[in-house]
């Protein structure tokens, strides 16, 4: 944030029809560590290690939360006059048609799963995804492969689906993945 560290990015909210990032989810550094939806227009600059926002920590703390909790009545008394059981149900606070993706989101090709998202490369002016970094391999020696966005067939509930097959992925150059903090 403009006045110091505001938190850690946990998800990107993506419009899969346009392949644009609409919001960034930031988990606040201070307790209770609420995850906030930060509109993409607040992203001033970003690198692999840092995202700088055009807002203060106080301004970010007033932004809408990523998760909305609802109390649902699950059972009623025999006479139906009062609830006897309730449970908390969590909903993502994103627009219909948008998806939240993170580094655990699987990447699938035409013949199966090949890894998961390492990161998205995003055009800072438009918010359009230009590439994705596929992360795969052994946990002690992961590799990253750059995939042009033109190879993305769709982004859905079950992950990012590519137009390629395993052989196509294997033919692309891979580099050693940077370590995660």
mmCIF file of C-alpha atoms in Angstrom:
data_model
loop_
_atom_site.group_PDB
_atom_site.id
_atom_site.type_symbol
_atom_site.label_atom_id
_atom_site.label_comp_id
_atom_site.label_asym_id
_atom_site.label_seq_id
_atom_site.Cartn_x
_atom_site.Cartn_y
_atom_site.Cartn_z
ATOM 1 C CA UNK A 1 0.000 0.000 0.000
ATOM 2 C CA UNK A 2 1.055 3.627 -0.239
ATOM 3 C CA UNK A 3 1.803 3.681 3.509
ATOM 4 C CA UNK A 4 3.536 0.323 3.921
ATOM 5 C CA UNK A 5 2.943 -3.426 3.617
ATOM 6 C CA UNK A 6 -0.777 -4.140 3.418
ATOM 7 C CA UNK A 7 -0.823 -7.894 3.135
ATOM 8 C CA UNK A 8 -0.255 -10.814 0.830
ATOM 9 C CA UNK A 9 -1.966 -11.556 -2.487
ATOM 10 C CA UNK A 10 -3.842 -14.868 -2.218
ATOM 11 C CA UNK A 11 -5.994 -14.995 -5.373
ATOM 12 C CA UNK A 12 -6.723 -13.243 -8.631
ATOM 13 C CA UNK A 13 -10.332 -12.760 -9.656
ATOM 14 C CA UNK A 14 -10.597 -13.396 -13.385
ATOM 15 C CA UNK A 15 -13.306 -12.881 -15.970
ATOM 16 C CA UNK A 16 -12.797 -16.096 -17.974
ATOM 17 C CA UNK A 17 -14.703 -14.763 -21.004
ATOM 18 C CA UNK A 18 -12.343 -11.808 -21.487
ATOM 19 C CA UNK A 19 -9.231 -13.323 -19.838
ATOM 20 C CA UNK A 20 -8.896 -10.192 -17.720
ATOM 21 C CA UNK A 21 -8.035 -9.808 -14.067
ATOM 22 C CA UNK A 22 -10.799 -7.786 -12.416
ATOM 23 C CA UNK A 23 -9.638 -7.867 -8.810
ATOM 24 C CA UNK A 24 -6.853 -9.004 -6.583
ATOM 25 C CA UNK A 25 -7.461 -10.660 -3.213
ATOM 26 C CA UNK A 26 -5.201 -9.343 -0.469
ATOM 27 C CA UNK A 27 -5.026 -10.957 2.973
ATOM 28 C CA UNK A 28 -4.409 -8.140 5.442
ATOM 29 C CA UNK A 29 -1.252 -8.271 7.570
ATOM 30 C CA UNK A 30 -3.062 -7.236 10.734
ATOM 31 C CA UNK A 31 -5.471 -9.444 12.664
ATOM 32 C CA UNK A 32 -8.089 -10.637 11.937
ATOM 33 C CA UNK A 33 -6.330 -11.005 8.526
ATOM 34 C CA UNK A 34 -9.409 -10.347 6.396
ATOM 35 C CA UNK A 35 -9.048 -11.073 2.703
ATOM 36 C CA UNK A 36 -10.054 -7.941 0.743
ATOM 37 C CA UNK A 37 -11.144 -7.578 -2.884
ATOM 38 C CA UNK A 38 -8.943 -4.886 -4.417
ATOM 39 C CA UNK A 39 -10.065 -3.668 -7.875
ATOM 40 C CA UNK A 40 -7.341 -4.100 -10.489
ATOM 41 C CA UNK A 41 -7.301 -0.336 -11.118
ATOM 42 C CA UNK A 42 -5.528 0.030 -7.730
ATOM 43 C CA UNK A 43 -2.513 -1.982 -8.918
ATOM 44 C CA UNK A 44 0.245 0.536 -9.577
ATOM 45 C CA UNK A 45 3.078 -1.864 -10.334
ATOM 46 C CA UNK A 46 3.852 -5.540 -9.904
ATOM 47 C CA UNK A 47 6.808 -7.866 -10.107
ATOM 48 C CA UNK A 48 7.230 -11.507 -9.197
ATOM 49 C CA UNK A 49 7.982 -10.498 -5.598
ATOM 50 C CA UNK A 50 5.876 -7.407 -4.923
ATOM 51 C CA UNK A 51 2.616 -5.730 -5.855
ATOM 52 C CA UNK A 52 2.307 -1.999 -5.212
ATOM 53 C CA UNK A 53 -1.169 -0.575 -4.719
ATOM 54 C CA UNK A 54 -2.535 2.959 -5.149
ATOM 55 C CA UNK A 55 -4.345 2.950 -1.801
ATOM 56 C CA UNK A 56 -3.510 3.190 1.869
ATOM 57 C CA UNK A 57 -3.940 0.312 4.295
ATOM 58 C CA UNK A 58 -6.931 2.123 5.792
ATOM 59 C CA UNK A 59 -8.545 2.517 2.350
ATOM 60 C CA UNK A 60 -7.953 -1.163 1.642
ATOM 61 C CA UNK A 61 -9.497 -2.134 4.999
ATOM 62 C CA UNK A 62 -12.774 -0.570 3.819
ATOM 63 C CA UNK A 63 -12.893 -2.629 0.618
ATOM 64 C CA UNK A 64 -15.303 -5.527 0.377
ATOM 65 C CA UNK A 65 -14.288 -8.841 1.901
ATOM 66 C CA UNK A 66 -13.522 -11.811 -0.346
ATOM 67 C CA UNK A 67 -15.496 -14.282 1.755
ATOM 68 C CA UNK A 68 -19.047 -13.725 2.963
ATOM 69 C CA UNK A 69 -20.352 -15.923 5.794
ATOM 70 C CA UNK A 70 -24.032 -16.786 6.046
ATOM 71 C CA UNK A 71 -25.782 -18.533 8.930
ATOM 72 C CA UNK A 72 -28.080 -21.243 7.571
ATOM 73 C CA UNK A 73 -30.736 -22.997 9.609
ATOM 74 C CA UNK A 74 -30.412 -26.719 8.948
ATOM 75 C CA UNK A 75 -33.001 -28.269 11.266
ATOM 76 C CA UNK A 76 -36.217 -27.114 12.897
ATOM 77 C CA UNK A 77 -38.099 -28.058 16.025
ATOM 78 C CA UNK A 78 -40.823 -30.683 15.706
ATOM 79 C CA UNK A 79 -43.510 -28.037 15.714
ATOM 80 C CA UNK A 80 -41.595 -25.985 13.088
ATOM 81 C CA UNK A 81 -41.494 -22.829 15.175
ATOM 82 C CA UNK A 82 -37.757 -22.414 15.807
ATOM 83 C CA UNK A 83 -34.450 -23.568 14.356
ATOM 84 C CA UNK A 84 -32.603 -26.205 16.366
ATOM 85 C CA UNK A 85 -29.397 -26.296 14.322
ATOM 86 C CA UNK A 86 -27.496 -23.740 12.311
ATOM 87 C CA UNK A 87 -24.229 -23.808 10.410
ATOM 88 C CA UNK A 88 -21.940 -21.250 8.833
ATOM 89 C CA UNK A 89 -21.742 -21.327 5.043
ATOM 90 C CA UNK A 90 -18.999 -19.382 3.302
ATOM 91 C CA UNK A 91 -19.483 -17.826 -0.133
ATOM 92 C CA UNK A 92 -16.956 -16.073 -2.344
ATOM 93 C CA UNK A 93 -17.989 -12.451 -2.738
ATOM 94 C CA UNK A 94 -17.332 -12.249 -6.493
ATOM 95 C CA UNK A 95 -19.560 -11.444 -9.454
ATOM 96 C CA UNK A 96 -21.424 -14.169 -11.271
ATOM 97 C CA UNK A 97 -19.277 -15.499 -14.095
ATOM 98 C CA UNK A 98 -15.994 -14.576 -12.414
ATOM 99 C CA UNK A 99 -13.569 -17.082 -10.914
ATOM 100 C CA UNK A 100 -10.988 -16.844 -8.170
ATOM 101 C CA UNK A 101 -7.718 -18.565 -9.030
ATOM 102 C CA UNK A 102 -4.590 -19.124 -6.978
ATOM 103 C CA UNK A 103 -1.345 -21.041 -7.202
ATOM 104 C CA UNK A 104 -3.149 -24.295 -6.353
ATOM 105 C CA UNK A 105 -5.451 -24.049 -9.377
ATOM 106 C CA UNK A 106 -4.799 -27.099 -11.590
ATOM 107 C CA UNK A 107 -3.751 -26.792 -15.221
ATOM 108 C CA UNK A 108 -5.196 -29.413 -17.557
ATOM 109 C CA UNK A 109 -4.369 -30.336 -21.133
ATOM 110 C CA UNK A 110 -6.481 -32.369 -23.538
ATOM 111 C CA UNK A 111 -5.158 -35.602 -22.023
ATOM 112 C CA UNK A 112 -5.079 -34.855 -18.299
ATOM 113 C CA UNK A 113 -3.633 -32.694 -15.542
ATOM 114 C CA UNK A 114 -0.078 -31.404 -16.056
ATOM 115 C CA UNK A 115 0.553 -29.160 -13.067
ATOM 116 C CA UNK A 116 -0.798 -25.999 -11.502
ATOM 117 C CA UNK A 117 -0.589 -22.256 -11.944
ATOM 118 C CA UNK A 118 2.677 -20.711 -10.846
ATOM 119 C CA UNK A 119 1.548 -17.198 -11.730
ATOM 120 C CA UNK A 120 -0.195 -15.150 -14.385
ATOM 121 C CA UNK A 121 1.636 -12.524 -16.423
ATOM 122 C CA UNK A 122 -0.769 -9.594 -16.759
ATOM 123 C CA UNK A 123 -0.641 -6.475 -18.948
ATOM 124 C CA UNK A 124 -0.644 -3.681 -16.346
ATOM 125 C CA UNK A 125 -2.533 -1.233 -18.563
ATOM 126 C CA UNK A 126 -5.469 -3.453 -19.508
ATOM 127 C CA UNK A 127 -5.491 -6.208 -16.893
ATOM 128 C CA UNK A 128 -5.407 -8.787 -19.699
ATOM 129 C CA UNK A 129 -3.621 -12.054 -19.018
ATOM 130 C CA UNK A 130 -0.799 -12.461 -21.560
ATOM 131 C CA UNK A 131 0.825 -15.667 -20.270
ATOM 132 C CA UNK A 132 0.573 -18.180 -17.513
ATOM 133 C CA UNK A 133 3.427 -19.897 -15.802
ATOM 134 C CA UNK A 134 2.731 -23.609 -15.509
ATOM 135 C CA UNK A 135 4.404 -25.055 -12.425
ATOM 136 C CA UNK A 136 5.111 -28.760 -12.489
ATOM 137 C CA UNK A 137 7.531 -31.437 -11.453
ATOM 138 C CA UNK A 138 8.806 -32.751 -8.155
ATOM 139 C CA UNK A 139 8.150 -30.646 -5.056
ATOM 140 C CA UNK A 140 11.922 -30.331 -4.404
ATOM 141 C CA UNK A 141 12.807 -29.338 -7.982
ATOM 142 C CA UNK A 142 9.764 -27.764 -9.646
ATOM 143 C CA UNK A 143 9.941 -26.400 -13.176
ATOM 144 C CA UNK A 144 8.052 -23.519 -14.759
ATOM 145 C CA UNK A 145 6.893 -23.367 -18.348
ATOM 146 C CA UNK A 146 5.589 -20.179 -19.975
ATOM 147 C CA UNK A 147 2.314 -20.750 -21.798
ATOM 148 C CA UNK A 148 0.941 -18.022 -24.115
ATOM 149 C CA UNK A 149 -2.643 -17.073 -23.318
ATOM 150 C CA UNK A 150 -3.608 -18.104 -26.872
ATOM 151 C CA UNK A 151 -3.160 -21.719 -25.714
ATOM 152 C CA UNK A 152 -5.755 -21.308 -22.937
ATOM 153 C CA UNK A 153 -9.021 -22.889 -24.031
ATOM 154 C CA UNK A 154 -10.959 -21.849 -20.939
ATOM 155 C CA UNK A 155 -10.745 -21.160 -17.238
ATOM 156 C CA UNK A 156 -13.389 -23.009 -15.279
ATOM 157 C CA UNK A 157 -14.294 -24.403 -11.882
ATOM 158 C CA UNK A 158 -11.986 -27.366 -12.400
ATOM 159 C CA UNK A 159 -8.952 -25.309 -13.432
ATOM 160 C CA UNK A 160 -7.255 -23.814 -16.437
ATOM 161 C CA UNK A 161 -7.792 -25.890 -19.589
ATOM 162 C CA UNK A 162 -5.217 -25.674 -22.382
ATOM 163 C CA UNK A 163 -5.632 -26.496 -26.074
ATOM 164 C CA UNK A 164 -2.400 -28.502 -25.901
ATOM 165 C CA UNK A 165 -1.679 -32.125 -25.022
ATOM 166 C CA UNK A 166 1.067 -33.536 -22.773
ATOM 167 C CA UNK A 167 3.489 -33.936 -25.678
ATOM 168 C CA UNK A 168 3.068 -30.247 -26.534
ATOM 169 C CA UNK A 169 3.855 -29.263 -22.939
ATOM 170 C CA UNK A 170 6.908 -31.543 -22.857
ATOM 171 C CA UNK A 171 8.240 -29.865 -26.035
ATOM 172 C CA UNK A 172 8.259 -26.388 -24.421
ATOM 173 C CA UNK A 173 11.379 -25.096 -22.635
ATOM 174 C CA UNK A 174 11.263 -25.321 -18.842
ATOM 175 C CA UNK A 175 13.213 -23.341 -16.273
ATOM 176 C CA UNK A 176 13.846 -23.976 -12.604
ATOM 177 C CA UNK A 177 10.985 -22.488 -10.596
ATOM 178 C CA UNK A 178 11.668 -19.690 -8.160
ATOM 179 C CA UNK A 179 11.213 -20.668 -4.549
ATOM 180 C CA UNK A 180 7.980 -19.604 -2.854
ATOM 181 C CA UNK A 181 7.993 -17.628 0.367
#
